[in-house]
Tab-separated table of C-alpha atoms in Angstrom:
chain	number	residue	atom	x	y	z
A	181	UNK	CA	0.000	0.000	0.000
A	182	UNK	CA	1.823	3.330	-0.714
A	183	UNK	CA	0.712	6.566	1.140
A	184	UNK	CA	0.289	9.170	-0.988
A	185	UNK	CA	0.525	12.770	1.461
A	186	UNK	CA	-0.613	16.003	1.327
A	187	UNK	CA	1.961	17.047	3.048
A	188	UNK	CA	4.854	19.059	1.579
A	189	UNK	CA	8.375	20.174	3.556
A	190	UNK	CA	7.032	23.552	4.366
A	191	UNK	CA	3.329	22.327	5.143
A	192	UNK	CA	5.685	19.559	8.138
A	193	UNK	CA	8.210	22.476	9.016
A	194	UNK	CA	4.884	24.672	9.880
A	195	UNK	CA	2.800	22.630	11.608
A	196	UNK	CA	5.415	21.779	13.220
A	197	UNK	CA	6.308	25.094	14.690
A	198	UNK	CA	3.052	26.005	15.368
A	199	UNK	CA	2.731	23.055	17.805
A	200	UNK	CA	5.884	24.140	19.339
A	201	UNK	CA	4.869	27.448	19.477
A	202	UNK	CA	1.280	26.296	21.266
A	203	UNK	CA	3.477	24.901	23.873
A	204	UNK	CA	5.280	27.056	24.607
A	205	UNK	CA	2.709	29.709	25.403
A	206	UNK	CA	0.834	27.377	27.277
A	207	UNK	CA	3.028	26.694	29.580
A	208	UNK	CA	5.787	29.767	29.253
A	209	UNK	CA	2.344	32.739	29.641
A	210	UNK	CA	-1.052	31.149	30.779
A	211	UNK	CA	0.386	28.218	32.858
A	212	UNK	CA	3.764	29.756	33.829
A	213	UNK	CA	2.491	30.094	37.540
A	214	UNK	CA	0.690	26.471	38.719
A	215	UNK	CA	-3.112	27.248	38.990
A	216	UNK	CA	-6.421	25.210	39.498
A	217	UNK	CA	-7.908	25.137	35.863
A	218	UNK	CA	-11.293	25.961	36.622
A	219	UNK	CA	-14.165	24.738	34.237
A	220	UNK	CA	-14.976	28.016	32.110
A	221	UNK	CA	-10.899	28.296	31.461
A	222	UNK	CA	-11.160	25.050	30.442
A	223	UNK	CA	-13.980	25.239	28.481
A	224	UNK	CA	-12.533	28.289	26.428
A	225	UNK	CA	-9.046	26.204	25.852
A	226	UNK	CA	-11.348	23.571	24.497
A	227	UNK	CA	-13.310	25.969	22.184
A	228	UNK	CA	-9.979	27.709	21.059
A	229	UNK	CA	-8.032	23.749	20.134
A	230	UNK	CA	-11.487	22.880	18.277
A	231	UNK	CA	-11.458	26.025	16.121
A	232	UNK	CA	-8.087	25.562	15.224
A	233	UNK	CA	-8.547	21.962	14.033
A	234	UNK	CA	-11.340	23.318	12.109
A	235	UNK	CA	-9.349	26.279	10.655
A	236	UNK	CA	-6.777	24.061	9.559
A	237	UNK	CA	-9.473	21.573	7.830
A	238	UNK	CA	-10.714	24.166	6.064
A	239	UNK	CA	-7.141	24.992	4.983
A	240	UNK	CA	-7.256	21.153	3.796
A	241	UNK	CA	-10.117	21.520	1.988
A	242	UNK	CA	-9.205	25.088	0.238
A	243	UNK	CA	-5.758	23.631	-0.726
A	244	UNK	CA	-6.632	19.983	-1.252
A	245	UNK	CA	-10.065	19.832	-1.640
A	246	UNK	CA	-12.771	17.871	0.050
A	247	UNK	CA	-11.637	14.186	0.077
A	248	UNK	CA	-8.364	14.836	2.212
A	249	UNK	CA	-10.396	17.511	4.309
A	250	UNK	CA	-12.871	14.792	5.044
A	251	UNK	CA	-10.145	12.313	5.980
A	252	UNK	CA	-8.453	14.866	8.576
A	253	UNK	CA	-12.165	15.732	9.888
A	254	UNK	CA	-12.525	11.621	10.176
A	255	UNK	CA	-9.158	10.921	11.661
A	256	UNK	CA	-9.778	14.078	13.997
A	257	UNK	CA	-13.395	13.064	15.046
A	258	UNK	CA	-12.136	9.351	15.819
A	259	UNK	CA	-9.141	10.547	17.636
A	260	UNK	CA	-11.065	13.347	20.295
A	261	UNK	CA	-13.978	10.567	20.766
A	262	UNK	CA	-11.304	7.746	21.665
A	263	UNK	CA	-9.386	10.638	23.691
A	264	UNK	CA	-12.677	10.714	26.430
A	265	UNK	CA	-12.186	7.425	27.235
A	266	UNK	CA	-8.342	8.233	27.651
A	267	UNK	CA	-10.040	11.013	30.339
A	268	UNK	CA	-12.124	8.115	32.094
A	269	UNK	CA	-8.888	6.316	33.081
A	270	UNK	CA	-6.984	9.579	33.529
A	271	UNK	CA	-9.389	10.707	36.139
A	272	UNK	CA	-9.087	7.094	37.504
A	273	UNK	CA	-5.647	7.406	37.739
A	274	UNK	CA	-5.762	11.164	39.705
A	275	UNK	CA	-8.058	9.893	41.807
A	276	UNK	CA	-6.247	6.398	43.076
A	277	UNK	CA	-2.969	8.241	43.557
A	278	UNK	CA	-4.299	12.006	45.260
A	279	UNK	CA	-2.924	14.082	42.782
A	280	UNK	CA	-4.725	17.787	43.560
A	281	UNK	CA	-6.518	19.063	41.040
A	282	UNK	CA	-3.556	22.126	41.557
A	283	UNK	CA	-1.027	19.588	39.872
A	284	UNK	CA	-2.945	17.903	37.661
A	285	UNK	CA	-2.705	20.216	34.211
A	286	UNK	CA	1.108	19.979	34.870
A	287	UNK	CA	1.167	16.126	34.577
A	288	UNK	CA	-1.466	16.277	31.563
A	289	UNK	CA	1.363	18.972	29.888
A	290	UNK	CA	4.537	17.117	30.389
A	291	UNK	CA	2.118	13.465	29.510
A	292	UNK	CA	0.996	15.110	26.026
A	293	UNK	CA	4.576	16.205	25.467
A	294	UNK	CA	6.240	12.927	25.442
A	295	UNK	CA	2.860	11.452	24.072
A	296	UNK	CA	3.349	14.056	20.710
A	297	UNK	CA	6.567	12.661	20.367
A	298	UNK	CA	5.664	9.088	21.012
A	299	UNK	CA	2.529	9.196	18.805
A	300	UNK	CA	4.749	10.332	15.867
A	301	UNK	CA	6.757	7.628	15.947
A	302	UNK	CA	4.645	5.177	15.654
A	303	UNK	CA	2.452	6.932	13.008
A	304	UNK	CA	5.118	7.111	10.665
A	305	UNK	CA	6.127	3.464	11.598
A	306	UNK	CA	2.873	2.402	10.936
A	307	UNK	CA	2.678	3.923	7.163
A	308	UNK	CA	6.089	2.648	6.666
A	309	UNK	CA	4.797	-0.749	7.336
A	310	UNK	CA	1.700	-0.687	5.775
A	311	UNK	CA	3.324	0.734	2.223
A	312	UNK	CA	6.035	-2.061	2.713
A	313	UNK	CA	3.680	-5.200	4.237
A	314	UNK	CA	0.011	-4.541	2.693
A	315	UNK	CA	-1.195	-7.525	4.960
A	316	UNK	CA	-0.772	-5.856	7.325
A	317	UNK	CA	-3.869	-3.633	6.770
A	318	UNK	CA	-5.979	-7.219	7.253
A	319	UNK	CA	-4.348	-7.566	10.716
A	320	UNK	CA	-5.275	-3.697	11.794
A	321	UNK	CA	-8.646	-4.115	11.015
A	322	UNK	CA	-8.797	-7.409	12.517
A	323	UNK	CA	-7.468	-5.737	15.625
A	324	UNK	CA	-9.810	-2.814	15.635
A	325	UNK	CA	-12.745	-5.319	15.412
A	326	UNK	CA	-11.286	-7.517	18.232
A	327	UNK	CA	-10.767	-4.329	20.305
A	328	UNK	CA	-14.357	-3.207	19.439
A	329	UNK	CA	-16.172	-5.870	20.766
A	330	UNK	CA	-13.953	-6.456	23.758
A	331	UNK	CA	-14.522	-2.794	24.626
A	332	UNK	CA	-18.379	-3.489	24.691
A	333	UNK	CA	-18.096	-6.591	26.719
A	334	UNK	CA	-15.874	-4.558	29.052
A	335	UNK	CA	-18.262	-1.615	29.229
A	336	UNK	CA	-18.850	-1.521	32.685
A	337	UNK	CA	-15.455	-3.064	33.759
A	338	UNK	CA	-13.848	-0.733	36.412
A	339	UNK	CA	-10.232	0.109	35.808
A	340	UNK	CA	-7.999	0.305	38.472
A	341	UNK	CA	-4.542	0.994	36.394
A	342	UNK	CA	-2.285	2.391	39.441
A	343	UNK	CA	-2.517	-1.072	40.543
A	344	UNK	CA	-1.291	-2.857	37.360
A	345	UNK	CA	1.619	-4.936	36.592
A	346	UNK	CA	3.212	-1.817	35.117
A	347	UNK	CA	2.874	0.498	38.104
A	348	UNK	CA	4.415	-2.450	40.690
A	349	UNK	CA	7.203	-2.685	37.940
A	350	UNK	CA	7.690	1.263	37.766
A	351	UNK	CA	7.834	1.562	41.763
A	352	UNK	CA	10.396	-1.410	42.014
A	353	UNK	CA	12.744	0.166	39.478
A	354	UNK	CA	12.311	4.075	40.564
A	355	UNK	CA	12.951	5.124	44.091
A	356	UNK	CA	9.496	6.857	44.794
A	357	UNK	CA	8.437	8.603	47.707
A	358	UNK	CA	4.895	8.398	49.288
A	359	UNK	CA	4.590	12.164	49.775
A	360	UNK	CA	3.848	15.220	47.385
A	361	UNK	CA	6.620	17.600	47.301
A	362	UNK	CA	4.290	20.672	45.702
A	363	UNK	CA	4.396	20.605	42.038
A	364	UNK	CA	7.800	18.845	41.699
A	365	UNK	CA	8.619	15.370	39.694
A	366	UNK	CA	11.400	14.502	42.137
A	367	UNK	CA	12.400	15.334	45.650
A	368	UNK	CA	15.242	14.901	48.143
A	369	UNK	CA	15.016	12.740	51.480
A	370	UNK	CA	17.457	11.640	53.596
A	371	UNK	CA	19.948	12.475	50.693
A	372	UNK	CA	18.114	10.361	47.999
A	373	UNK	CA	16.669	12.175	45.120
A	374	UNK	CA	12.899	10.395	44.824
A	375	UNK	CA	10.547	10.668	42.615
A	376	UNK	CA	6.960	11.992	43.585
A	377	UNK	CA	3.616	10.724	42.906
A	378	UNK	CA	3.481	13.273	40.792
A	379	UNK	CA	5.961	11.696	38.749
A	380	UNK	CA	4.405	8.465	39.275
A	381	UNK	CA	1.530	9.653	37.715
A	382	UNK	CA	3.230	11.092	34.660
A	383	UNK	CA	4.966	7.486	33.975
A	384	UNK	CA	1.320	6.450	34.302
A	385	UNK	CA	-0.400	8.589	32.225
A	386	UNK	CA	2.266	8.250	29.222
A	387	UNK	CA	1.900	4.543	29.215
A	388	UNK	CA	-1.998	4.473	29.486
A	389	UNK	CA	-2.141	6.962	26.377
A	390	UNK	CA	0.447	4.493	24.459
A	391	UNK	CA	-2.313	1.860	24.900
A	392	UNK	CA	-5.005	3.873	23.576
A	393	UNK	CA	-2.610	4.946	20.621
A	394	UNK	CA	-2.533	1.542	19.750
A	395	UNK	CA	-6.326	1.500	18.673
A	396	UNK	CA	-6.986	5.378	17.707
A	397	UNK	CA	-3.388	5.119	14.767
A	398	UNK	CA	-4.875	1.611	13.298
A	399	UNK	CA	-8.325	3.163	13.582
A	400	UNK	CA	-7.148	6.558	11.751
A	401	UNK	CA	-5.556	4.070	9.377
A	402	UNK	CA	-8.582	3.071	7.978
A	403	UNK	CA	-9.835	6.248	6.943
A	404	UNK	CA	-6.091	7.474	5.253
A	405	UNK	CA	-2.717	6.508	5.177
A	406	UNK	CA	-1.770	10.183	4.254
A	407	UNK	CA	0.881	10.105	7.400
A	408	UNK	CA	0.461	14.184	7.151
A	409	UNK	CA	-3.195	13.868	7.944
A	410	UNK	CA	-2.619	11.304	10.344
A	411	UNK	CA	-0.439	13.103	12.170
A	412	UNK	CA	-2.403	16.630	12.626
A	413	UNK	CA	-5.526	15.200	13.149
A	414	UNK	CA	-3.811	13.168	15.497
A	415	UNK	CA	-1.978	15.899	17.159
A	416	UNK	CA	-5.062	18.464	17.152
A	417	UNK	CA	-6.959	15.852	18.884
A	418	UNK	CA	-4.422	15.200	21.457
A	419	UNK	CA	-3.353	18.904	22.115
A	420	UNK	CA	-6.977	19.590	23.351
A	421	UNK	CA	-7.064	16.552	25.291
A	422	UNK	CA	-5.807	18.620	28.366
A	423	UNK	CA	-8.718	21.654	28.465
A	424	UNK	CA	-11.092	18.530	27.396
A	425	UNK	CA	-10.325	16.956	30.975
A	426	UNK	CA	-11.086	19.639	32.831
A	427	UNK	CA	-13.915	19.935	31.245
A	428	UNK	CA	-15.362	16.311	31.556
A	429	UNK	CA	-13.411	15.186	34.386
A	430	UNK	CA	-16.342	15.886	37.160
A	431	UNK	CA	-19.277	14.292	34.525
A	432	UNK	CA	-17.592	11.120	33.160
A	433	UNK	CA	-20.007	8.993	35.007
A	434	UNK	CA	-23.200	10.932	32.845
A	435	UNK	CA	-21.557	9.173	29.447
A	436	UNK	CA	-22.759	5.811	29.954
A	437	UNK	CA	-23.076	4.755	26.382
A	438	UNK	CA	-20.045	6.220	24.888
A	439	UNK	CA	-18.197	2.990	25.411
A	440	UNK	CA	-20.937	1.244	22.911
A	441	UNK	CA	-20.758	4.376	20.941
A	442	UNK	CA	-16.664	3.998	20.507
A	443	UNK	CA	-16.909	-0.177	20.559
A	444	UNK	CA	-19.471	0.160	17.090
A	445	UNK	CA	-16.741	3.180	15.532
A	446	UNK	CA	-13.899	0.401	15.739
A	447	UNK	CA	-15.835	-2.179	14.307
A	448	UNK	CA	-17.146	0.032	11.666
A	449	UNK	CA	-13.217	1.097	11.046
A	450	UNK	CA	-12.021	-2.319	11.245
A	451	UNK	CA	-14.347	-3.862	9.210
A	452	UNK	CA	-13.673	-0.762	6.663
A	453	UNK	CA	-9.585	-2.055	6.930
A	454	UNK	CA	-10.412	-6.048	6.424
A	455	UNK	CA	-12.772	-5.316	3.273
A	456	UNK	CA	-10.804	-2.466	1.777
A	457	UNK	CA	-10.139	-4.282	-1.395
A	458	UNK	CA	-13.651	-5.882	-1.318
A	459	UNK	CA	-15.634	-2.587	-0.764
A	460	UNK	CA	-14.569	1.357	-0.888
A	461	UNK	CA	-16.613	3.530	1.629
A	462	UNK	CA	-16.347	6.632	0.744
A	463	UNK	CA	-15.376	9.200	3.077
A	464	UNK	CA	-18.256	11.101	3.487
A	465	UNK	CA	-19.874	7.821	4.506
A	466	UNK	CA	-17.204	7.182	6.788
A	467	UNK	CA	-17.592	10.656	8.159
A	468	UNK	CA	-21.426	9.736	8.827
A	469	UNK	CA	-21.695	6.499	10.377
A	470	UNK	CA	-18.625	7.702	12.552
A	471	UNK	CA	-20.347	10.843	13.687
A	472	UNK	CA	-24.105	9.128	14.204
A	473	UNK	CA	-22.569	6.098	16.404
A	474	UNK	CA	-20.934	8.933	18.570
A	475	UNK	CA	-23.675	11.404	18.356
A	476	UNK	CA	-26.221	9.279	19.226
A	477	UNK	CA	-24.244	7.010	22.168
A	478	UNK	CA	-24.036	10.843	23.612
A	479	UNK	CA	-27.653	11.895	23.499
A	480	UNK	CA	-28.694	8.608	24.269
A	481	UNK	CA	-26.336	8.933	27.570
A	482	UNK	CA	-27.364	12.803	28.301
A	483	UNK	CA	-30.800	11.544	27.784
A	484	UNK	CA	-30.546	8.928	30.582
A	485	UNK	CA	-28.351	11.036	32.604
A	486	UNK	CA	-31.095	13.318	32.613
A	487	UNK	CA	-34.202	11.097	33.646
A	488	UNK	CA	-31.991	9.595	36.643
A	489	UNK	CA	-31.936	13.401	37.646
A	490	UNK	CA	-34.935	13.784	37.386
A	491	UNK	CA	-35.916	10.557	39.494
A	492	UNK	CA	-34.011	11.165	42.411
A	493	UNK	CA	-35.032	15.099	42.561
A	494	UNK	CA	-38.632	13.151	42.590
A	495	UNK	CA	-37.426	10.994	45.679
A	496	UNK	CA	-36.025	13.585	47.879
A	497	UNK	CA	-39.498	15.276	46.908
A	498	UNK	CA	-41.717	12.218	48.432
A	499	UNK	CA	-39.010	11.820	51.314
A	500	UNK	CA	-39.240	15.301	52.379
């Protein structure tokens, strides 16, 4: 399979930059003191990383035209839907180890950082594979579907990830204290430099988001293996993941059927990998079915969210 990109040296060299340059005044102006991110500052970070994904995809579509602007809106839309099930685990993970919310946007920061770089890798690993081993494509979607329907099975599974086989392993190889030490990775006691929780957590974080890269790349995959549109969407997506938690972090528990809502979107993308020389969806289809499993699994959970409301503002009622 070869991947024909978009992508020109300039178009990389830009982006590029401009991710950089994100970064940096994120944490170098609005973040340079550490702050509580409170839920309207997060909500307006979250509006601002959406509007520039959508900028740029209609700089796709201007430059391009509509079938690689509909494969970055795809890859995008697939990326920031598997990214709030990253946020379930992530607010997990605060949670288990009592990180204060005061800390938390500086573990997201540094987490996304290395996850950027970590991400890239394997994107372009992943095109250079698939152009060299076209079989490979069959084994992707095979994976997506596998992953689909284990995620529905495993809906309601808790997930308890500071107690995994990976965390036990971290602790025995770091020197870790039990104790915050404000907003700092490492510490000093007794004359041994420890790490924190905090940077616990951050080991934590990077390897749960290297698990969920390993269904949202295959799963972009399937709509393009443009490793330029890959990549941004990818990126865009992940660069808002951080505003996004604050955002969702106290309602997670009102999106009960995202989880069948993201299982049927990696079926539907696996399938669309294991019969790609059978049948071609076209990417506005694509672009549909992904957005109506998503948009419905969220009304459908707002909906019931809602009516549970509702019933236990009717108890209290009766009680009192």
């Amino acid at each position: 399979m070869e991947a024909h990109s978009v992508g020109s040296p300039v178009l990389w060299g830009g982006f590029i930059l401009f991710v950089l340059a994100m970064l940096a005044l994120d944490l170098g102006v609005f973040h340079r003191k550490t702050h509580e991110v409170k839920f309207k500052e997060a909500l307006t970070w979250s509006g601002v990383w959406i509007s520039l994904a959508l900028l740029f995809n209609l700089g796709i579509w201007w430059k391009f035209g509509s079938e690689p602007a509909l494969n970055f809106l795809s890859g995008y839309l697939i990326e920031k839907s598997l990214s709030i099930d990253n946020i379930f685990v992530f607010v997990v993970i605060f949670s288990a180890l009592k990180i204060p919310v005061l800390y938390q946007h500086r573990v997201l920061f540094w987490g996304i950082l290395s996850a950027l770089v970590l991400r890239a890798v394997m994107i372009f690993a992943g095109v250079a594979m698939l152009e060299r081993f076209h079989w490979l494509i069959y084994v992707f979607g095979a994976f997506l579907i596998f992953t689909g329907v284990k995620l529905f099975v495993q809906r309601n599974h808790e997930e308890h990830p500071e107690s995994g086989a990976a965390m036990k392993l971290a602790r025995r190889i770091i020197p870790s204290s039990k104790e915050l030490d404000g907003d700092r990775f490492f510490t000093v006691q007794n004359g041994r430099r420890l790490a924190t929780p905090l940077f616990m957590t951050l080991i934590l974080v990077e390897l749960t988001d290297v698990l969920f890269a390993l269904d949202s790349i295959p799963a972009i995959f399937a709509v393009t293996t443009d490793p330029f549109l890959v990549f941004t969407s990818n990126i865009f997506a992940i660069l808002g993941l951080r505003s996004l938690f604050f955002v969702l972090a106290g309602a997670v528990e009102k999106f009960t059927y995202l989880k069948v809502g993201l299982s049927g979107v990696l079926v539907f993308v696996g399938a669309k990998m294991a019969l790609v020389d059978v049948v071609k969806i076209p990417s506005p289809v694509s672009l549909g079915v992904i957005a109506l499993l998503l948009g419905v699994s969220i009304v459908a959970s707002l909906l019931k969210s809602r009516k549970q409301e509702r019933a236990a503002q009717n108890k209290n009622i009766a009680v009192n």
